[in-house]
């Protein structure tokens, strides 16, 4: 405190009283958030006890991450502390979401040992908006179903066309990893061709009186019967497998055509596609029943020479 009876503090005294550096106080003063109340005869800045209280408020707001513009608005009475705090929470939430995506991308890069190009692609895919993610999936479905919309099983079409990919704003590294893999998969021309082949087989095998959902019913029935056969220890090539096939297909089915359809429909990439959608949406993937389909395919191959 200067010895002139005014009770005013020099910038050095204010620094010692508050624990802040002279440099910080001078910067805030220059920025207009802590103007001096007077000047000494030598031109030095002087502050009073109200300045010290104001300085504590400035420090608190700055430690909470508010910029100087927001601090000035609070000090000028243009905005309340509550209003500024609420706006800052929104900004922090956005920053946290961005940091989580960044962390997830870096985790994937580290795990995959990705190149610079792969890392750039992953970062771009992870930061797509919900609308952009939806467009990628819609373009994939449009190509797969082009020209066969009217003949494919409506349930199959609905499952593929209206698949929701709901990557949250604060995804886990596993969800980002799954979305990146899914986006790469649906953009792969070979995968699109296989999925196109699958729906073409579906459309080709349907008659005018085939009810919607028949495809899903058939697959559920296959899983049930093949699962039962496997549980009983029946090998696909054993004679005991025949009753299961007859119960599934009927006695007069074109087994070679059924085998071709199963091989087109059930493959590793299609299973992975379903798993990835579940992972992106934060769900546990449903059982793929790979062993059941493999049993049915093996049993048909044995009997058709496929």
PDB file of C-alpha atoms in Angstrom:
ATOM      1  CA  UNK A   1       0.000   0.000   0.000  1.00  0.00           C
ATOM      2  CA  UNK A   2       1.418   3.342  -0.966  1.00  0.00           C
ATOM      3  CA  UNK A   3       2.086   5.661   1.921  1.00  0.00           C
ATOM      4  CA  UNK A   4      -0.106   8.590   0.870  1.00  0.00           C
ATOM      5  CA  UNK A   5      -3.183   7.894   2.991  1.00  0.00           C
ATOM      6  CA  UNK A   6      -5.313   6.790   0.071  1.00  0.00           C
ATOM      7  CA  UNK A   7      -5.177   3.058   0.841  1.00  0.00           C
ATOM      8  CA  UNK A   8      -4.413   2.294  -2.783  1.00  0.00           C
ATOM      9  CA  UNK A   9      -2.210  -0.612  -3.880  1.00  0.00           C
ATOM     10  CA  UNK A  10       0.527  -0.694  -6.455  1.00  0.00           C
ATOM     11  CA  UNK A  11       0.459  -3.512  -8.995  1.00  0.00           C
ATOM     12  CA  UNK A  12       3.270  -5.227  -7.098  1.00  0.00           C
ATOM     13  CA  UNK A  13       1.379  -5.054  -3.818  1.00  0.00           C
ATOM     14  CA  UNK A  14      -1.768  -6.363  -5.501  1.00  0.00           C
ATOM     15  CA  UNK A  15       0.254  -9.248  -6.913  1.00  0.00           C
ATOM     16  CA  UNK A  16       1.616 -10.165  -3.499  1.00  0.00           C
ATOM     17  CA  UNK A  17      -1.846  -9.924  -1.926  1.00  0.00           C
ATOM     18  CA  UNK A  18      -3.474 -12.219  -4.483  1.00  0.00           C
ATOM     19  CA  UNK A  19      -0.637 -14.565  -5.405  1.00  0.00           C
ATOM     20  CA  UNK A  20      -0.838 -13.630  -9.069  1.00  0.00           C
ATOM     21  CA  UNK A  21       2.113 -12.392 -11.076  1.00  0.00           C
ATOM     22  CA  UNK A  22       2.634  -8.751 -11.919  1.00  0.00           C
ATOM     23  CA  UNK A  23       2.751  -9.759 -15.563  1.00  0.00           C
ATOM     24  CA  UNK A  24      -0.711 -11.419 -15.425  1.00  0.00           C
ATOM     25  CA  UNK A  25      -2.309  -8.456 -13.618  1.00  0.00           C
ATOM     26  CA  UNK A  26      -0.753  -6.015 -16.077  1.00  0.00           C
ATOM     27  CA  UNK A  27      -2.051  -8.079 -19.031  1.00  0.00           C
ATOM     28  CA  UNK A  28      -5.586  -8.197 -17.619  1.00  0.00           C
ATOM     29  CA  UNK A  29      -5.408  -4.502 -16.933  1.00  0.00           C
ATOM     30  CA  UNK A  30      -4.303  -3.808 -20.500  1.00  0.00           C
ATOM     31  CA  UNK A  31      -7.215  -5.963 -21.765  1.00  0.00           C
ATOM     32  CA  UNK A  32      -9.692  -3.814 -19.836  1.00  0.00           C
ATOM     33  CA  UNK A  33     -10.923  -6.358 -17.291  1.00  0.00           C
ATOM     34  CA  UNK A  34      -9.028  -4.769 -14.386  1.00  0.00           C
ATOM     35  CA  UNK A  35      -8.619  -1.047 -15.024  1.00  0.00           C
ATOM     36  CA  UNK A  36      -6.601   0.886 -12.417  1.00  0.00           C
ATOM     37  CA  UNK A  37      -8.556   3.272 -10.234  1.00  0.00           C
ATOM     38  CA  UNK A  38      -5.800   5.881 -10.348  1.00  0.00           C
ATOM     39  CA  UNK A  39      -2.220   6.599 -11.296  1.00  0.00           C
ATOM     40  CA  UNK A  40       0.620   7.605  -9.046  1.00  0.00           C
ATOM     41  CA  UNK A  41       2.526  10.862  -9.707  1.00  0.00           C
ATOM     42  CA  UNK A  42       5.100   8.648 -11.422  1.00  0.00           C
ATOM     43  CA  UNK A  43       2.433   7.110 -13.690  1.00  0.00           C
ATOM     44  CA  UNK A  44       2.187   3.747 -11.953  1.00  0.00           C
ATOM     45  CA  UNK A  45      -1.166   1.972 -11.813  1.00  0.00           C
ATOM     46  CA  UNK A  46      -2.994   1.987  -8.506  1.00  0.00           C
ATOM     47  CA  UNK A  47      -5.790  -0.313  -7.298  1.00  0.00           C
ATOM     48  CA  UNK A  48      -8.169  -0.386  -4.362  1.00  0.00           C
ATOM     49  CA  UNK A  49      -9.739  -3.207  -2.304  1.00  0.00           C
ATOM     50  CA  UNK A  50     -12.604  -3.454  -4.804  1.00  0.00           C
ATOM     51  CA  UNK A  51      -9.980  -4.073  -7.479  1.00  0.00           C
ATOM     52  CA  UNK A  52      -8.651  -6.976  -5.418  1.00  0.00           C
ATOM     53  CA  UNK A  53     -12.150  -8.495  -5.215  1.00  0.00           C
ATOM     54  CA  UNK A  54     -12.622  -7.914  -8.944  1.00  0.00           C
ATOM     55  CA  UNK A  55      -9.280  -9.588  -9.574  1.00  0.00           C
ATOM     56  CA  UNK A  56     -10.371 -12.679  -7.632  1.00  0.00           C
ATOM     57  CA  UNK A  57     -13.502 -12.921  -9.777  1.00  0.00           C
ATOM     58  CA  UNK A  58     -11.454 -12.554 -12.962  1.00  0.00           C
ATOM     59  CA  UNK A  59      -9.087 -15.276 -11.805  1.00  0.00           C
ATOM     60  CA  UNK A  60     -11.961 -17.635 -10.949  1.00  0.00           C
ATOM     61  CA  UNK A  61     -13.656 -17.112 -14.314  1.00  0.00           C
ATOM     62  CA  UNK A  62     -10.389 -17.611 -16.163  1.00  0.00           C
ATOM     63  CA  UNK A  63      -9.584 -20.787 -14.217  1.00  0.00           C
ATOM     64  CA  UNK A  64     -13.010 -22.099 -15.271  1.00  0.00           C
ATOM     65  CA  UNK A  65     -11.951 -21.584 -18.869  1.00  0.00           C
ATOM     66  CA  UNK A  66     -13.897 -18.452 -19.810  1.00  0.00           C
ATOM     67  CA  UNK A  67     -12.364 -16.158 -22.376  1.00  0.00           C
ATOM     68  CA  UNK A  68     -11.651 -12.526 -21.678  1.00  0.00           C
ATOM     69  CA  UNK A  69     -14.595 -11.380 -23.793  1.00  0.00           C
ATOM     70  CA  UNK A  70     -16.977 -13.359 -21.573  1.00  0.00           C
ATOM     71  CA  UNK A  71     -15.238 -12.051 -18.463  1.00  0.00           C
ATOM     72  CA  UNK A  72     -15.674  -8.471 -19.673  1.00  0.00           C
ATOM     73  CA  UNK A  73     -19.397  -9.080 -20.289  1.00  0.00           C
ATOM     74  CA  UNK A  74     -19.852 -10.398 -16.750  1.00  0.00           C
ATOM     75  CA  UNK A  75     -17.924  -7.527 -15.185  1.00  0.00           C
ATOM     76  CA  UNK A  76     -19.848  -4.994 -17.276  1.00  0.00           C
ATOM     77  CA  UNK A  77     -23.167  -6.491 -16.176  1.00  0.00           C
ATOM     78  CA  UNK A  78     -24.082  -7.404 -19.762  1.00  0.00           C
ATOM     79  CA  UNK A  79     -24.448 -11.082 -18.824  1.00  0.00           C
ATOM     80  CA  UNK A  80     -24.863 -12.840 -15.520  1.00  0.00           C
ATOM     81  CA  UNK A  81     -22.387 -15.401 -14.243  1.00  0.00           C
ATOM     82  CA  UNK A  82     -25.133 -18.038 -14.579  1.00  0.00           C
ATOM     83  CA  UNK A  83     -25.700 -17.196 -18.256  1.00  0.00           C
ATOM     84  CA  UNK A  84     -22.018 -17.307 -19.043  1.00  0.00           C
ATOM     85  CA  UNK A  85     -21.606 -20.555 -17.112  1.00  0.00           C
ATOM     86  CA  UNK A  86     -24.476 -22.190 -19.030  1.00  0.00           C
ATOM     87  CA  UNK A  87     -22.986 -21.148 -22.370  1.00  0.00           C
ATOM     88  CA  UNK A  88     -19.599 -22.402 -21.271  1.00  0.00           C
ATOM     89  CA  UNK A  89     -21.047 -25.779 -20.308  1.00  0.00           C
ATOM     90  CA  UNK A  90     -22.397 -26.147 -23.861  1.00  0.00           C
ATOM     91  CA  UNK A  91     -18.997 -25.253 -25.292  1.00  0.00           C
ATOM     92  CA  UNK A  92     -17.235 -27.670 -22.945  1.00  0.00           C
ATOM     93  CA  UNK A  93     -19.642 -30.462 -23.876  1.00  0.00           C
ATOM     94  CA  UNK A  94     -18.799 -29.960 -27.534  1.00  0.00           C
ATOM     95  CA  UNK A  95     -15.097 -29.923 -26.722  1.00  0.00           C
ATOM     96  CA  UNK A  96     -15.413 -33.097 -24.654  1.00  0.00           C
ATOM     97  CA  UNK A  97     -17.251 -34.861 -27.484  1.00  0.00           C
ATOM     98  CA  UNK A  98     -14.544 -33.810 -29.911  1.00  0.00           C
ATOM     99  CA  UNK A  99     -11.812 -35.004 -27.552  1.00  0.00           C
ATOM    100  CA  UNK A 100     -13.531 -38.368 -27.132  1.00  0.00           C
ATOM    101  CA  UNK A 101     -13.692 -38.822 -30.893  1.00  0.00           C
ATOM    102  CA  UNK A 102     -10.026 -37.812 -31.148  1.00  0.00           C
ATOM    103  CA  UNK A 103      -9.083 -40.295 -28.441  1.00  0.00           C
ATOM    104  CA  UNK A 104     -11.078 -43.048 -30.109  1.00  0.00           C
ATOM    105  CA  UNK A 105      -9.452 -42.381 -33.482  1.00  0.00           C
ATOM    106  CA  UNK A 106      -5.962 -42.363 -31.959  1.00  0.00           C
ATOM    107  CA  UNK A 107      -6.703 -45.600 -30.091  1.00  0.00           C
ATOM    108  CA  UNK A 108      -7.733 -47.216 -33.375  1.00  0.00           C
ATOM    109  CA  UNK A 109      -4.651 -45.858 -35.149  1.00  0.00           C
ATOM    110  CA  UNK A 110      -2.396 -47.237 -32.410  1.00  0.00           C
ATOM    111  CA  UNK A 111      -4.105 -50.629 -32.424  1.00  0.00           C
ATOM    112  CA  UNK A 112      -4.147 -50.988 -36.208  1.00  0.00           C
ATOM    113  CA  UNK A 113      -0.703 -49.544 -36.799  1.00  0.00           C
ATOM    114  CA  UNK A 114      -2.332 -47.297 -39.384  1.00  0.00           C
ATOM    115  CA  UNK A 115      -0.547 -45.307 -42.050  1.00  0.00           C
ATOM    116  CA  UNK A 116      -0.929 -41.543 -42.419  1.00  0.00           C
ATOM    117  CA  UNK A 117      -3.536 -42.030 -45.153  1.00  0.00           C
ATOM    118  CA  UNK A 118      -5.541 -44.497 -43.058  1.00  0.00           C
ATOM    119  CA  UNK A 119      -5.426 -42.188 -40.042  1.00  0.00           C
ATOM    120  CA  UNK A 120      -6.705 -39.272 -42.148  1.00  0.00           C
ATOM    121  CA  UNK A 121      -9.580 -41.389 -43.468  1.00  0.00           C
ATOM    122  CA  UNK A 122     -10.498 -42.649 -39.992  1.00  0.00           C
ATOM    123  CA  UNK A 123     -10.543 -39.139 -38.560  1.00  0.00           C
ATOM    124  CA  UNK A 124     -12.746 -37.929 -41.429  1.00  0.00           C
ATOM    125  CA  UNK A 125     -15.190 -40.831 -41.085  1.00  0.00           C
ATOM    126  CA  UNK A 126     -15.395 -40.534 -37.301  1.00  0.00           C
ATOM    127  CA  UNK A 127     -16.323 -36.846 -37.482  1.00  0.00           C
ATOM    128  CA  UNK A 128     -19.124 -37.184 -40.025  1.00  0.00           C
ATOM    129  CA  UNK A 129     -22.484 -35.801 -38.978  1.00  0.00           C
ATOM    130  CA  UNK A 130     -25.492 -38.049 -38.425  1.00  0.00           C
ATOM    131  CA  UNK A 131     -26.910 -36.917 -41.782  1.00  0.00           C
ATOM    132  CA  UNK A 132     -23.664 -37.775 -43.559  1.00  0.00           C
ATOM    133  CA  UNK A 133     -23.526 -41.206 -41.934  1.00  0.00           C
ATOM    134  CA  UNK A 134     -27.126 -41.823 -42.978  1.00  0.00           C
ATOM    135  CA  UNK A 135     -26.317 -40.806 -46.566  1.00  0.00           C
ATOM    136  CA  UNK A 136     -23.501 -43.363 -46.761  1.00  0.00           C
ATOM    137  CA  UNK A 137     -25.835 -46.148 -45.636  1.00  0.00           C
ATOM    138  CA  UNK A 138     -28.632 -45.000 -47.968  1.00  0.00           C
ATOM    139  CA  UNK A 139     -26.291 -44.954 -50.962  1.00  0.00           C
ATOM    140  CA  UNK A 140     -25.149 -48.475 -50.115  1.00  0.00           C
ATOM    141  CA  UNK A 141     -28.745 -49.765 -49.891  1.00  0.00           C
ATOM    142  CA  UNK A 142     -29.762 -47.964 -53.097  1.00  0.00           C
ATOM    143  CA  UNK A 143     -27.030 -49.704 -55.070  1.00  0.00           C
ATOM    144  CA  UNK A 144     -27.748 -53.113 -53.542  1.00  0.00           C
ATOM    145  CA  UNK A 145     -31.508 -52.952 -54.271  1.00  0.00           C
ATOM    146  CA  UNK A 146     -31.449 -51.125 -57.615  1.00  0.00           C
ATOM    147  CA  UNK A 147     -33.966 -52.749 -59.949  1.00  0.00           C
ATOM    148  CA  UNK A 148     -35.112 -55.512 -57.575  1.00  0.00           C
ATOM    149  CA  UNK A 149     -37.085 -53.476 -55.039  1.00  0.00           C
ATOM    150  CA  UNK A 150     -40.421 -54.872 -56.185  1.00  0.00           C
ATOM    151  CA  UNK A 151     -39.451 -58.546 -56.039  1.00  0.00           C
ATOM    152  CA  UNK A 152     -37.205 -58.897 -52.994  1.00  0.00           C
ATOM    153  CA  UNK A 153     -38.695 -59.934 -49.636  1.00  0.00           C
ATOM    154  CA  UNK A 154     -40.061 -56.712 -48.050  1.00  0.00           C
ATOM    155  CA  UNK A 155     -38.665 -57.711 -44.669  1.00  0.00           C
ATOM    156  CA  UNK A 156     -35.164 -58.109 -46.103  1.00  0.00           C
ATOM    157  CA  UNK A 157     -35.416 -54.784 -47.905  1.00  0.00           C
ATOM    158  CA  UNK A 158     -36.656 -53.013 -44.775  1.00  0.00           C
ATOM    159  CA  UNK A 159     -33.821 -54.417 -42.678  1.00  0.00           C
ATOM    160  CA  UNK A 160     -31.176 -53.147 -45.092  1.00  0.00           C
ATOM    161  CA  UNK A 161     -32.757 -49.887 -46.236  1.00  0.00           C
ATOM    162  CA  UNK A 162     -33.782 -48.672 -42.802  1.00  0.00           C
ATOM    163  CA  UNK A 163     -30.784 -49.772 -40.796  1.00  0.00           C
ATOM    164  CA  UNK A 164     -30.117 -47.118 -38.163  1.00  0.00           C
ATOM    165  CA  UNK A 165     -26.467 -46.308 -37.533  1.00  0.00           C
ATOM    166  CA  UNK A 166     -26.679 -44.258 -34.366  1.00  0.00           C
ATOM    167  CA  UNK A 167     -23.135 -43.238 -33.427  1.00  0.00           C
ATOM    168  CA  UNK A 168     -23.575 -41.104 -30.277  1.00  0.00           C
ATOM    169  CA  UNK A 169     -22.022 -37.685 -29.780  1.00  0.00           C
ATOM    170  CA  UNK A 170     -19.689 -39.147 -27.158  1.00  0.00           C
ATOM    171  CA  UNK A 171     -18.799 -42.540 -28.652  1.00  0.00           C
ATOM    172  CA  UNK A 172     -16.534 -45.085 -27.060  1.00  0.00           C
ATOM    173  CA  UNK A 173     -13.345 -46.055 -28.905  1.00  0.00           C
ATOM    174  CA  UNK A 174     -15.026 -49.369 -29.748  1.00  0.00           C
ATOM    175  CA  UNK A 175     -18.000 -47.596 -31.364  1.00  0.00           C
ATOM    176  CA  UNK A 176     -15.789 -45.321 -33.440  1.00  0.00           C
ATOM    177  CA  UNK A 177     -13.659 -48.294 -34.459  1.00  0.00           C
ATOM    178  CA  UNK A 178     -16.799 -50.201 -35.507  1.00  0.00           C
ATOM    179  CA  UNK A 179     -18.187 -47.229 -37.475  1.00  0.00           C
ATOM    180  CA  UNK A 180     -14.907 -46.711 -39.336  1.00  0.00           C
ATOM    181  CA  UNK A 181     -14.814 -50.401 -40.268  1.00  0.00           C
ATOM    182  CA  UNK A 182     -18.496 -50.341 -41.266  1.00  0.00           C
ATOM    183  CA  UNK A 183     -18.073 -47.252 -43.471  1.00  0.00           C
ATOM    184  CA  UNK A 184     -15.083 -48.861 -45.174  1.00  0.00           C
ATOM    185  CA  UNK A 185     -17.035 -52.106 -45.637  1.00  0.00           C
ATOM    186  CA  UNK A 186     -20.141 -50.593 -47.274  1.00  0.00           C
ATOM    187  CA  UNK A 187     -17.925 -48.597 -49.627  1.00  0.00           C
ATOM    188  CA  UNK A 188     -16.042 -51.721 -50.726  1.00  0.00           C
ATOM    189  CA  UNK A 189     -17.158 -52.650 -54.291  1.00  0.00           C
ATOM    190  CA  UNK A 190     -16.622 -56.368 -53.622  1.00  0.00           C
ATOM    191  CA  UNK A 191     -18.825 -56.286 -50.526  1.00  0.00           C
ATOM    192  CA  UNK A 192     -21.522 -54.378 -52.406  1.00  0.00           C
ATOM    193  CA  UNK A 193     -21.388 -56.968 -55.172  1.00  0.00           C
ATOM    194  CA  UNK A 194     -21.832 -59.827 -52.702  1.00  0.00           C
ATOM    195  CA  UNK A 195     -24.744 -58.122 -50.992  1.00  0.00           C
ATOM    196  CA  UNK A 196     -26.251 -57.393 -54.411  1.00  0.00           C
ATOM    197  CA  UNK A 197     -25.931 -61.075 -55.279  1.00  0.00           C
ATOM    198  CA  UNK A 198     -27.670 -61.949 -52.030  1.00  0.00           C
ATOM    199  CA  UNK A 199     -30.740 -59.826 -52.758  1.00  0.00           C
ATOM    200  CA  UNK A 200     -30.853 -61.020 -56.375  1.00  0.00           C
ATOM    201  CA  UNK A 201     -31.050 -64.613 -55.154  1.00  0.00           C
ATOM    202  CA  UNK A 202     -33.747 -63.575 -52.735  1.00  0.00           C
ATOM    203  CA  UNK A 203     -35.776 -61.885 -55.463  1.00  0.00           C
ATOM    204  CA  UNK A 204     -35.294 -64.793 -57.877  1.00  0.00           C
ATOM    205  CA  UNK A 205     -36.577 -67.350 -55.385  1.00  0.00           C
ATOM    206  CA  UNK A 206     -39.816 -65.560 -54.566  1.00  0.00           C
ATOM    207  CA  UNK A 207     -43.107 -66.304 -56.229  1.00  0.00           C
ATOM    208  CA  UNK A 208     -46.095 -63.969 -56.536  1.00  0.00           C
ATOM    209  CA  UNK A 209     -47.789 -65.609 -53.556  1.00  0.00           C
ATOM    210  CA  UNK A 210     -44.727 -65.739 -51.278  1.00  0.00           C
ATOM    211  CA  UNK A 211     -45.646 -63.874 -48.076  1.00  0.00           C
ATOM    212  CA  UNK A 212     -43.454 -61.127 -46.619  1.00  0.00           C
ATOM    213  CA  UNK A 213     -41.042 -62.440 -44.038  1.00  0.00           C
ATOM    214  CA  UNK A 214     -40.684 -65.866 -45.662  1.00  0.00           C
ATOM    215  CA  UNK A 215     -36.922 -65.415 -45.950  1.00  0.00           C
ATOM    216  CA  UNK A 216     -36.496 -64.672 -42.258  1.00  0.00           C
ATOM    217  CA  UNK A 217     -38.812 -67.551 -41.356  1.00  0.00           C
ATOM    218  CA  UNK A 218     -36.708 -69.938 -43.464  1.00  0.00           C
ATOM    219  CA  UNK A 219     -33.478 -68.846 -41.784  1.00  0.00           C
ATOM    220  CA  UNK A 220     -34.997 -69.166 -38.322  1.00  0.00           C
ATOM    221  CA  UNK A 221     -36.215 -72.638 -39.214  1.00  0.00           C
ATOM    222  CA  UNK A 222     -32.776 -73.566 -40.545  1.00  0.00           C
ATOM    223  CA  UNK A 223     -31.111 -72.444 -37.323  1.00  0.00           C
ATOM    224  CA  UNK A 224     -33.626 -74.420 -35.283  1.00  0.00           C
ATOM    225  CA  UNK A 225     -33.282 -77.685 -37.231  1.00  0.00           C
ATOM    226  CA  UNK A 226     -29.526 -77.515 -37.824  1.00  0.00           C
ATOM    227  CA  UNK A 227     -29.021 -76.608 -34.202  1.00  0.00           C
ATOM    228  CA  UNK A 228     -31.027 -79.620 -33.138  1.00  0.00           C
ATOM    229  CA  UNK A 229     -29.044 -81.881 -35.462  1.00  0.00           C
ATOM    230  CA  UNK A 230     -25.765 -80.580 -34.124  1.00  0.00           C
ATOM    231  CA  UNK A 231     -26.966 -80.980 -30.541  1.00  0.00           C
ATOM    232  CA  UNK A 232     -27.743 -84.625 -31.319  1.00  0.00           C
ATOM    233  CA  UNK A 233     -24.295 -85.113 -32.799  1.00  0.00           C
ATOM    234  CA  UNK A 234     -25.511 -85.713 -36.357  1.00  0.00           C
ATOM    235  CA  UNK A 235     -22.746 -85.149 -38.906  1.00  0.00           C
ATOM    236  CA  UNK A 236     -23.729 -83.319 -42.129  1.00  0.00           C
ATOM    237  CA  UNK A 237     -22.728 -86.329 -44.276  1.00  0.00           C
ATOM    238  CA  UNK A 238     -24.474 -88.912 -42.089  1.00  0.00           C
ATOM    239  CA  UNK A 239     -27.702 -90.582 -43.267  1.00  0.00           C
ATOM    240  CA  UNK A 240     -29.342 -89.271 -40.086  1.00  0.00           C
ATOM    241  CA  UNK A 241     -29.021 -85.720 -41.507  1.00  0.00           C
ATOM    242  CA  UNK A 242     -31.496 -86.458 -44.281  1.00  0.00           C
ATOM    243  CA  UNK A 243     -34.691 -86.138 -42.179  1.00  0.00           C
ATOM    244  CA  UNK A 244     -33.580 -82.723 -41.000  1.00  0.00           C
ATOM    245  CA  UNK A 245     -33.102 -81.530 -44.591  1.00  0.00           C
ATOM    246  CA  UNK A 246     -36.464 -82.926 -45.657  1.00  0.00           C
ATOM    247  CA  UNK A 247     -38.161 -81.200 -42.736  1.00  0.00           C
ATOM    248  CA  UNK A 248     -36.462 -77.942 -43.673  1.00  0.00           C
ATOM    249  CA  UNK A 249     -36.825 -78.037 -47.457  1.00  0.00           C
ATOM    250  CA  UNK A 250     -39.522 -80.557 -48.207  1.00  0.00           C
ATOM    251  CA  UNK A 251     -38.999 -83.718 -50.293  1.00  0.00           C
ATOM    252  CA  UNK A 252     -38.985 -82.106 -53.748  1.00  0.00           C
ATOM    253  CA  UNK A 253     -36.824 -79.004 -53.259  1.00  0.00           C
ATOM    254  CA  UNK A 254     -34.076 -78.122 -55.735  1.00  0.00           C
ATOM    255  CA  UNK A 255     -31.252 -78.638 -53.278  1.00  0.00           C
ATOM    256  CA  UNK A 256     -28.565 -77.313 -55.592  1.00  0.00           C
ATOM    257  CA  UNK A 257     -30.496 -74.044 -55.891  1.00  0.00           C
ATOM    258  CA  UNK A 258     -30.952 -73.877 -52.110  1.00  0.00           C
ATOM    259  CA  UNK A 259     -27.218 -74.474 -51.615  1.00  0.00           C
ATOM    260  CA  UNK A 260     -26.373 -71.704 -54.074  1.00  0.00           C
ATOM    261  CA  UNK A 261     -28.721 -69.346 -52.259  1.00  0.00           C
ATOM    262  CA  UNK A 262     -27.288 -70.175 -48.834  1.00  0.00           C
ATOM    263  CA  UNK A 263     -23.729 -69.660 -50.019  1.00  0.00           C
ATOM    264  CA  UNK A 264     -24.688 -66.287 -51.484  1.00  0.00           C
ATOM    265  CA  UNK A 265     -26.635 -65.213 -48.421  1.00  0.00           C
ATOM    266  CA  UNK A 266     -24.508 -66.347 -45.530  1.00  0.00           C
ATOM    267  CA  UNK A 267     -20.900 -65.217 -45.712  1.00  0.00           C
ATOM    268  CA  UNK A 268     -18.310 -63.733 -43.386  1.00  0.00           C
ATOM    269  CA  UNK A 269     -18.676 -60.154 -44.633  1.00  0.00           C
ATOM    270  CA  UNK A 270     -22.469 -60.145 -44.189  1.00  0.00           C
ATOM    271  CA  UNK A 271     -22.084 -61.422 -40.641  1.00  0.00           C
ATOM    272  CA  UNK A 272     -19.496 -58.772 -39.910  1.00  0.00           C
ATOM    273  CA  UNK A 273     -21.810 -56.109 -41.371  1.00  0.00           C
ATOM    274  CA  UNK A 274     -24.528 -57.089 -38.887  1.00  0.00           C
ATOM    275  CA  UNK A 275     -22.054 -57.210 -35.994  1.00  0.00           C
ATOM    276  CA  UNK A 276     -20.654 -53.769 -36.779  1.00  0.00           C
ATOM    277  CA  UNK A 277     -24.097 -52.140 -36.876  1.00  0.00           C
ATOM    278  CA  UNK A 278     -24.849 -53.570 -33.439  1.00  0.00           C
ATOM    279  CA  UNK A 279     -21.497 -52.377 -32.066  1.00  0.00           C
ATOM    280  CA  UNK A 280     -21.930 -48.837 -33.448  1.00  0.00           C
ATOM    281  CA  UNK A 281     -25.379 -48.682 -31.858  1.00  0.00           C
ATOM    282  CA  UNK A 282     -23.991 -49.810 -28.505  1.00  0.00           C
ATOM    283  CA  UNK A 283     -25.636 -53.253 -28.553  1.00  0.00           C
ATOM    284  CA  UNK A 284     -24.205 -56.720 -28.206  1.00  0.00           C
ATOM    285  CA  UNK A 285     -24.193 -58.425 -31.621  1.00  0.00           C
ATOM    286  CA  UNK A 286     -26.758 -61.163 -32.030  1.00  0.00           C
ATOM    287  CA  UNK A 287     -25.468 -64.709 -32.457  1.00  0.00           C
ATOM    288  CA  UNK A 288     -24.488 -65.305 -36.067  1.00  0.00           C
ATOM    289  CA  UNK A 289     -25.351 -69.031 -35.924  1.00  0.00           C
ATOM    290  CA  UNK A 290     -22.384 -69.661 -38.187  1.00  0.00           C
ATOM    291  CA  UNK A 291     -22.113 -73.299 -37.082  1.00  0.00           C
ATOM    292  CA  UNK A 292     -25.773 -73.966 -37.924  1.00  0.00           C
ATOM    293  CA  UNK A 293     -25.490 -72.490 -41.426  1.00  0.00           C
ATOM    294  CA  UNK A 294     -22.192 -74.296 -41.978  1.00  0.00           C
ATOM    295  CA  UNK A 295     -23.868 -77.598 -41.038  1.00  0.00           C
ATOM    296  CA  UNK A 296     -26.712 -77.031 -43.507  1.00  0.00           C
ATOM    297  CA  UNK A 297     -24.329 -75.993 -46.288  1.00  0.00           C
ATOM    298  CA  UNK A 298     -22.110 -79.033 -45.648  1.00  0.00           C
ATOM    299  CA  UNK A 299     -25.116 -81.372 -45.651  1.00  0.00           C
ATOM    300  CA  UNK A 300     -26.359 -79.981 -48.960  1.00  0.00           C
ATOM    301  CA  UNK A 301     -22.921 -80.078 -50.559  1.00  0.00           C
ATOM    302  CA  UNK A 302     -22.533 -83.712 -49.585  1.00  0.00           C
ATOM    303  CA  UNK A 303     -25.792 -84.609 -51.304  1.00  0.00           C
ATOM    304  CA  UNK A 304     -25.481 -82.395 -54.379  1.00  0.00           C
ATOM    305  CA  UNK A 305     -21.789 -82.831 -55.114  1.00  0.00           C
ATOM    306  CA  UNK A 306     -21.341 -79.096 -54.627  1.00  0.00           C
TER     307      UNK A 306
END
